[in-house]
CSV table of C-alpha atoms and ligand atoms in Angstrom, one decimal:
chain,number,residue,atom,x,y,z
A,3,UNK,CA,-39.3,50.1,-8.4
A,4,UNK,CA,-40.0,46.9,-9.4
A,5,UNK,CA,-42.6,45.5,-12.2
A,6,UNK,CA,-46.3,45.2,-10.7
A,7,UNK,CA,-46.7,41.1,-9.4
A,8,UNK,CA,-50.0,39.4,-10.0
A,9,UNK,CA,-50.4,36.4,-8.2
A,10,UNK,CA,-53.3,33.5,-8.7
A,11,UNK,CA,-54.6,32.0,-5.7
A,12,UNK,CA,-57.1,28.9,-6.2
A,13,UNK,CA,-58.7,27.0,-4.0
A,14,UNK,CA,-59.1,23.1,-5.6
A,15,UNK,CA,-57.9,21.1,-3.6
A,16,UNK,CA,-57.8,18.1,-6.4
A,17,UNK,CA,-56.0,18.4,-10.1
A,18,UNK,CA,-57.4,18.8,-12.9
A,19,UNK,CA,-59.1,22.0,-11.5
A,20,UNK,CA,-61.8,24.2,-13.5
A,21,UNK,CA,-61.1,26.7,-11.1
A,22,UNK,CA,-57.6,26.7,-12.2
A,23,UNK,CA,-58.4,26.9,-15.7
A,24,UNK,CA,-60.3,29.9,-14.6
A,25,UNK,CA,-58.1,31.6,-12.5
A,26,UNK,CA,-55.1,30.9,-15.4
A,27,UNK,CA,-57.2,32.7,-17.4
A,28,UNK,CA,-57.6,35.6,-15.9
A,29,UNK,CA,-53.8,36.0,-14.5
A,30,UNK,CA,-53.4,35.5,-18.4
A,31,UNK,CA,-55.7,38.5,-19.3
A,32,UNK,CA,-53.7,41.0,-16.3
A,33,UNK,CA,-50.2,39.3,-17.6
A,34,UNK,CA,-51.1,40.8,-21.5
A,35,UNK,CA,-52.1,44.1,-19.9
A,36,UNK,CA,-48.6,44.7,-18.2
A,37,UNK,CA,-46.4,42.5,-20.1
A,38,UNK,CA,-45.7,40.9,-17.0
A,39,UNK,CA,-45.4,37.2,-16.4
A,40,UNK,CA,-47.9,36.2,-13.4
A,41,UNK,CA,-47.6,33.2,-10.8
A,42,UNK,CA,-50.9,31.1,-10.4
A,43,UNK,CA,-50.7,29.1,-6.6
A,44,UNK,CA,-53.0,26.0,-6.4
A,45,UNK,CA,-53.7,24.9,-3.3
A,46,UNK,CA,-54.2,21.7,-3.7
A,47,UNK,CA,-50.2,22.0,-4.0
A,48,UNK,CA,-49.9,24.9,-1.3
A,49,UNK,CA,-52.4,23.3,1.3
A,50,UNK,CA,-50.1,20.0,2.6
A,51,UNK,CA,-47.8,22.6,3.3
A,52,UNK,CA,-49.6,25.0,4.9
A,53,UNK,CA,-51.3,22.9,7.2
A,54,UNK,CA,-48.3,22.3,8.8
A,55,UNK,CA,-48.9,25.2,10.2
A,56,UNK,CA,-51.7,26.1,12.3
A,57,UNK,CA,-50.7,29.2,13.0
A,58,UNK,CA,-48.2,31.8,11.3
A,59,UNK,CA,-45.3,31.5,13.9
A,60,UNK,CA,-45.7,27.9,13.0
A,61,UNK,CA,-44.8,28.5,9.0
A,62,UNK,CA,-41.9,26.6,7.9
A,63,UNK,CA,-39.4,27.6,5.2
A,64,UNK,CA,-42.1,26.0,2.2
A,65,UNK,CA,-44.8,27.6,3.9
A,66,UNK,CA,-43.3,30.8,4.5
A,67,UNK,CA,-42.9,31.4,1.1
A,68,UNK,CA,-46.2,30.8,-0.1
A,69,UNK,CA,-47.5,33.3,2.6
A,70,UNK,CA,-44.7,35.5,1.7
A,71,UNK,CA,-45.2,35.9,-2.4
A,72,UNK,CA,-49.3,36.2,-1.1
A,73,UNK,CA,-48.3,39.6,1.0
A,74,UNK,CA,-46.0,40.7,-2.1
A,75,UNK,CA,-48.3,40.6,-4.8
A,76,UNK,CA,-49.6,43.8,-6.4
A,77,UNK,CA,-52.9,42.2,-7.7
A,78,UNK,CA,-54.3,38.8,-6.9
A,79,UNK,CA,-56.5,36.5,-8.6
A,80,UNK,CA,-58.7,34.9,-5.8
A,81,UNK,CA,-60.8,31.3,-7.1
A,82,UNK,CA,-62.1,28.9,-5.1
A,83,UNK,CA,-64.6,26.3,-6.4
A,84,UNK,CA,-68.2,26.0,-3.9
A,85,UNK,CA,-67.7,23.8,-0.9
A,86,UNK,CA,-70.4,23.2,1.2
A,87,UNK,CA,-71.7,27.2,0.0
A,88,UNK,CA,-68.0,28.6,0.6
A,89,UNK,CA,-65.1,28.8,-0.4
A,90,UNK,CA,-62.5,25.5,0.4
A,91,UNK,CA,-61.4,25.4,3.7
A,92,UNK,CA,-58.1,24.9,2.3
A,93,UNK,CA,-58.3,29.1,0.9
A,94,UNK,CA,-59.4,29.9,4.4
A,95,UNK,CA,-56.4,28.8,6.0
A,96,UNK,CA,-53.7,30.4,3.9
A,97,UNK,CA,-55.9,34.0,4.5
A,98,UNK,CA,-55.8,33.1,8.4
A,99,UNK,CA,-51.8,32.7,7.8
A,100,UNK,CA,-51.9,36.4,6.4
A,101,UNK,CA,-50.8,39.0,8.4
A,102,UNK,CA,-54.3,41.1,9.0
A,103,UNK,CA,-52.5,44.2,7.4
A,104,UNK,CA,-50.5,43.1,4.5
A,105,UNK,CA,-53.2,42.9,1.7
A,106,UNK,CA,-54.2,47.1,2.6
A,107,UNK,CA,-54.9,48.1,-0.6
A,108,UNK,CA,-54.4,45.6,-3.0
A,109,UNK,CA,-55.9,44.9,-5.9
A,110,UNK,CA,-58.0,41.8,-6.3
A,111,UNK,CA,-60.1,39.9,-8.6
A,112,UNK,CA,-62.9,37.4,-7.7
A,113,UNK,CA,-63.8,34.4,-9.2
A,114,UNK,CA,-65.0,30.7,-8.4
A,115,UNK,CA,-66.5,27.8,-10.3
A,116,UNK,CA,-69.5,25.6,-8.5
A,117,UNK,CA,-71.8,23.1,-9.3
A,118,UNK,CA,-74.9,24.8,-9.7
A,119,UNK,CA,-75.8,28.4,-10.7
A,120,UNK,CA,-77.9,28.9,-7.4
A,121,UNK,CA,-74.5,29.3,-5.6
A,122,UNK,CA,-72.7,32.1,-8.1
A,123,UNK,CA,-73.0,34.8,-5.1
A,124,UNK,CA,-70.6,33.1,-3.3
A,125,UNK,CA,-68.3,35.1,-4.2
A,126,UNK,CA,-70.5,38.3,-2.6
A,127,UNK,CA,-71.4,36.8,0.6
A,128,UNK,CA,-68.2,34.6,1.6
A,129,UNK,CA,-65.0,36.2,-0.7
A,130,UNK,CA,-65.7,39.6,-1.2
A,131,UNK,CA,-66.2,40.4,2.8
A,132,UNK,CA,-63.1,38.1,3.4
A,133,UNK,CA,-61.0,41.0,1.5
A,134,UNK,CA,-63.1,43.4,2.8
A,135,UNK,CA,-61.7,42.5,6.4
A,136,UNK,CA,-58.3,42.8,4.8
A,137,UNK,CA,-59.3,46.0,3.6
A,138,UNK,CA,-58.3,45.3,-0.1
A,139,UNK,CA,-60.3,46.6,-3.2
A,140,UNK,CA,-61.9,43.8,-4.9
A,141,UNK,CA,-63.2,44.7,-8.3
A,142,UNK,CA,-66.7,45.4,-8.8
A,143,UNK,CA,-67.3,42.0,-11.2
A,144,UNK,CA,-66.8,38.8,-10.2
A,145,UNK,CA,-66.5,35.9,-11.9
A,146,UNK,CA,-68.5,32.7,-11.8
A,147,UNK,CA,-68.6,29.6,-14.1
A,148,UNK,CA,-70.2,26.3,-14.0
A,149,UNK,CA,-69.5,22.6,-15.8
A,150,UNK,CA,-71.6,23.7,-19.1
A,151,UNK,CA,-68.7,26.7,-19.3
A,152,UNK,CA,-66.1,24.0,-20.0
A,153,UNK,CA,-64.5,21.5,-22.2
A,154,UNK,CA,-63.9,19.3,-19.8
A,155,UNK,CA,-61.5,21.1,-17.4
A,156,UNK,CA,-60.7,24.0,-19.9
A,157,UNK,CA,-63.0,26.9,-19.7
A,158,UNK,CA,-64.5,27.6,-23.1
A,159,UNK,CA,-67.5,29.9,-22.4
A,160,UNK,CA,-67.9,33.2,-24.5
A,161,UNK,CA,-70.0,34.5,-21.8
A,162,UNK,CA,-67.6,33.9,-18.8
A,163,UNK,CA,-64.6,35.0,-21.1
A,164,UNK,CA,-66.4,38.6,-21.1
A,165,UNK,CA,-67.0,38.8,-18.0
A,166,UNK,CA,-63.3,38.1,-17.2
A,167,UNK,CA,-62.4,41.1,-20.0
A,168,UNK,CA,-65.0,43.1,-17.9
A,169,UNK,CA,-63.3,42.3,-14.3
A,170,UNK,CA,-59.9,43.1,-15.8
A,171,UNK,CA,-60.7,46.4,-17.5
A,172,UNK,CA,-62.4,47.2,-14.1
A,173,UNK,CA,-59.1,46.4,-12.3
A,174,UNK,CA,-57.0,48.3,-14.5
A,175,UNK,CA,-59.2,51.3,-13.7
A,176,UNK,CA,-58.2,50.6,-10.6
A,177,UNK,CA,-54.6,50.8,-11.1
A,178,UNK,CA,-53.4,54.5,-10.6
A,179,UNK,CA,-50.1,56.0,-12.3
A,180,UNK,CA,-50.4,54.3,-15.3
A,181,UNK,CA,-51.0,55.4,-18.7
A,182,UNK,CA,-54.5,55.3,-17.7
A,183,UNK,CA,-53.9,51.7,-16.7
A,184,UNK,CA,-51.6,50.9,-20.2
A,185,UNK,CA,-48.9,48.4,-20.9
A,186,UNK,CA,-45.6,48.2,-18.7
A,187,UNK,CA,-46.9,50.3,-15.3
A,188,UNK,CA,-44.3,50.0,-12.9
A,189,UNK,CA,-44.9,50.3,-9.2
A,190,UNK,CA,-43.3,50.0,-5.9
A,191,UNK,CA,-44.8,46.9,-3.6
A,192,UNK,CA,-46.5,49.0,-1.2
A,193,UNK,CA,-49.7,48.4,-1.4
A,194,UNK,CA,-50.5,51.9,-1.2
A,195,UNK,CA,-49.0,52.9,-4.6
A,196,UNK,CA,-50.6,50.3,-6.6
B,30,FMN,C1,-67.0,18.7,-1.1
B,30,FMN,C2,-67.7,19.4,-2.2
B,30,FMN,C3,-68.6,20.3,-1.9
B,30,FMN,C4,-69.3,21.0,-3.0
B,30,FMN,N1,-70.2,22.0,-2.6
B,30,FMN,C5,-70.8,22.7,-3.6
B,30,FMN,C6,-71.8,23.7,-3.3
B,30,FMN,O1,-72.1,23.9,-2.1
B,30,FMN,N2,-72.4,24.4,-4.3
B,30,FMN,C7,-72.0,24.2,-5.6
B,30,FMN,O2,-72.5,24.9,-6.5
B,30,FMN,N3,-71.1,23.2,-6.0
B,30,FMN,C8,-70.5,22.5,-5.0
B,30,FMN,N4,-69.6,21.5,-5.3
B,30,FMN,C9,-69.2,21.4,-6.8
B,30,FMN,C10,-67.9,22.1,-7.1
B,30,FMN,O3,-67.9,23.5,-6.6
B,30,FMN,C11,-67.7,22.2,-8.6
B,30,FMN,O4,-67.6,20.9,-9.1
B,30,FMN,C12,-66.4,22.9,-8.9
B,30,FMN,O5,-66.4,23.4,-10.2
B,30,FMN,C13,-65.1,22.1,-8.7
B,30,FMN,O6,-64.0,22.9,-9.0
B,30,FMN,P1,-62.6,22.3,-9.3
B,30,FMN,O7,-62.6,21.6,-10.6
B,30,FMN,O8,-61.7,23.5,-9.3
B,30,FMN,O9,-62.2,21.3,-8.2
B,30,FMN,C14,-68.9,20.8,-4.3
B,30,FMN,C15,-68.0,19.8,-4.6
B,30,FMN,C16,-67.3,19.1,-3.6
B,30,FMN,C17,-66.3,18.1,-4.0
């Protein structure tokens, strides 16, 4: 038994992020539940390496590891700012380095930042099915935030805050064999006993 791992996943692919902030935020919120410290993976760091690597096989030592902490984490935080009405390609191609079974289970949290508000189901209709083919359970609210939410890269908005205390209290409902999902839950890694 180990303590529960939440890892961050966002998809900028350039620094400073807003989806970052975001993502930070949330792995912050999770981290206060379980008194755990997270890890937050940007791939605008993770990507150079990764795409040295078309496939899997291909994954060097670097990239390995990034693939490796992805199929060890209890609960991931999945961002990805709107590209093109997506998600980056950059997110795409560490999930198509993911073995097709390791994320069975897991919990995850959605959330992405765009330009305009007309894209905020982005996260319905391209990320949630993406974890639905890895047959995790993402949590019922997602998260979506646009420029007006921030202080320049730094999310500020009351409104989007919420909604990230809603998306976490769902998660931790999630989260059996805890003191109905209370501080320091401890958990094995298989994704089964979550
Ligand atoms: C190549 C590119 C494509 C984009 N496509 C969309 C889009 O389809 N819909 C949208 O709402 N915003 C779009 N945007 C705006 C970004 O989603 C938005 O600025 C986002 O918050 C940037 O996140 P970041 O700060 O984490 O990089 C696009 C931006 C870029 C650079």
């Amino acid at each position: 038994m180990g303590s529960i791992k939440i890892l961050g996943l966002s998809g900028n692919v350039k620094q400073p992020s807003r989806t970052a902030s975001v993502v930070r935020s949330v792995v912050a919120a999770i981290e206060q539940h379980f008194s755990v410290e997270g890890r937050v993976i940007e791939l605008v760091d993770a990507a150079p390496i990764l795409f040295r690597a078309l496939r899997a096989d291909q994954l060097d030592h670097a990239g390995r590891a990034i693939v490796d902490a992805v199929e060890a984490a209890d609960i991931l935080v999945v961002g990805s700012p709107v590209y093109r009405a997506s998600y980056t390609g950059a997110l795409k191609h560490l999930f198509d380095l993911v073995d097709f079974r390791a994320l069975s289970g897991k919990r995850v949290v959605l959330a992405a930042t765009g330009g305009t508000p007309l894209h905020g189901l982005m996260t319905e209709h391209q990320l949630r099915p993406l974890f639905g083919f890895f047959n995790a359970l993402t949590v019922p609210t997602a998260i979506y935030a646009t420029e007006s939410d921030f202080t320049g890269h730094a999310l500020t908005s009351a409104a989007v805050t919420q909604r990230i205390e809603r998306a976490v209290a769902e998660l931790i409902q999630l989260i059996p064999n805890t003191d109905a999902g209370g501080r320091n839950a401890q958990t094995s890694h298989h994704p089964e006993t979550v």
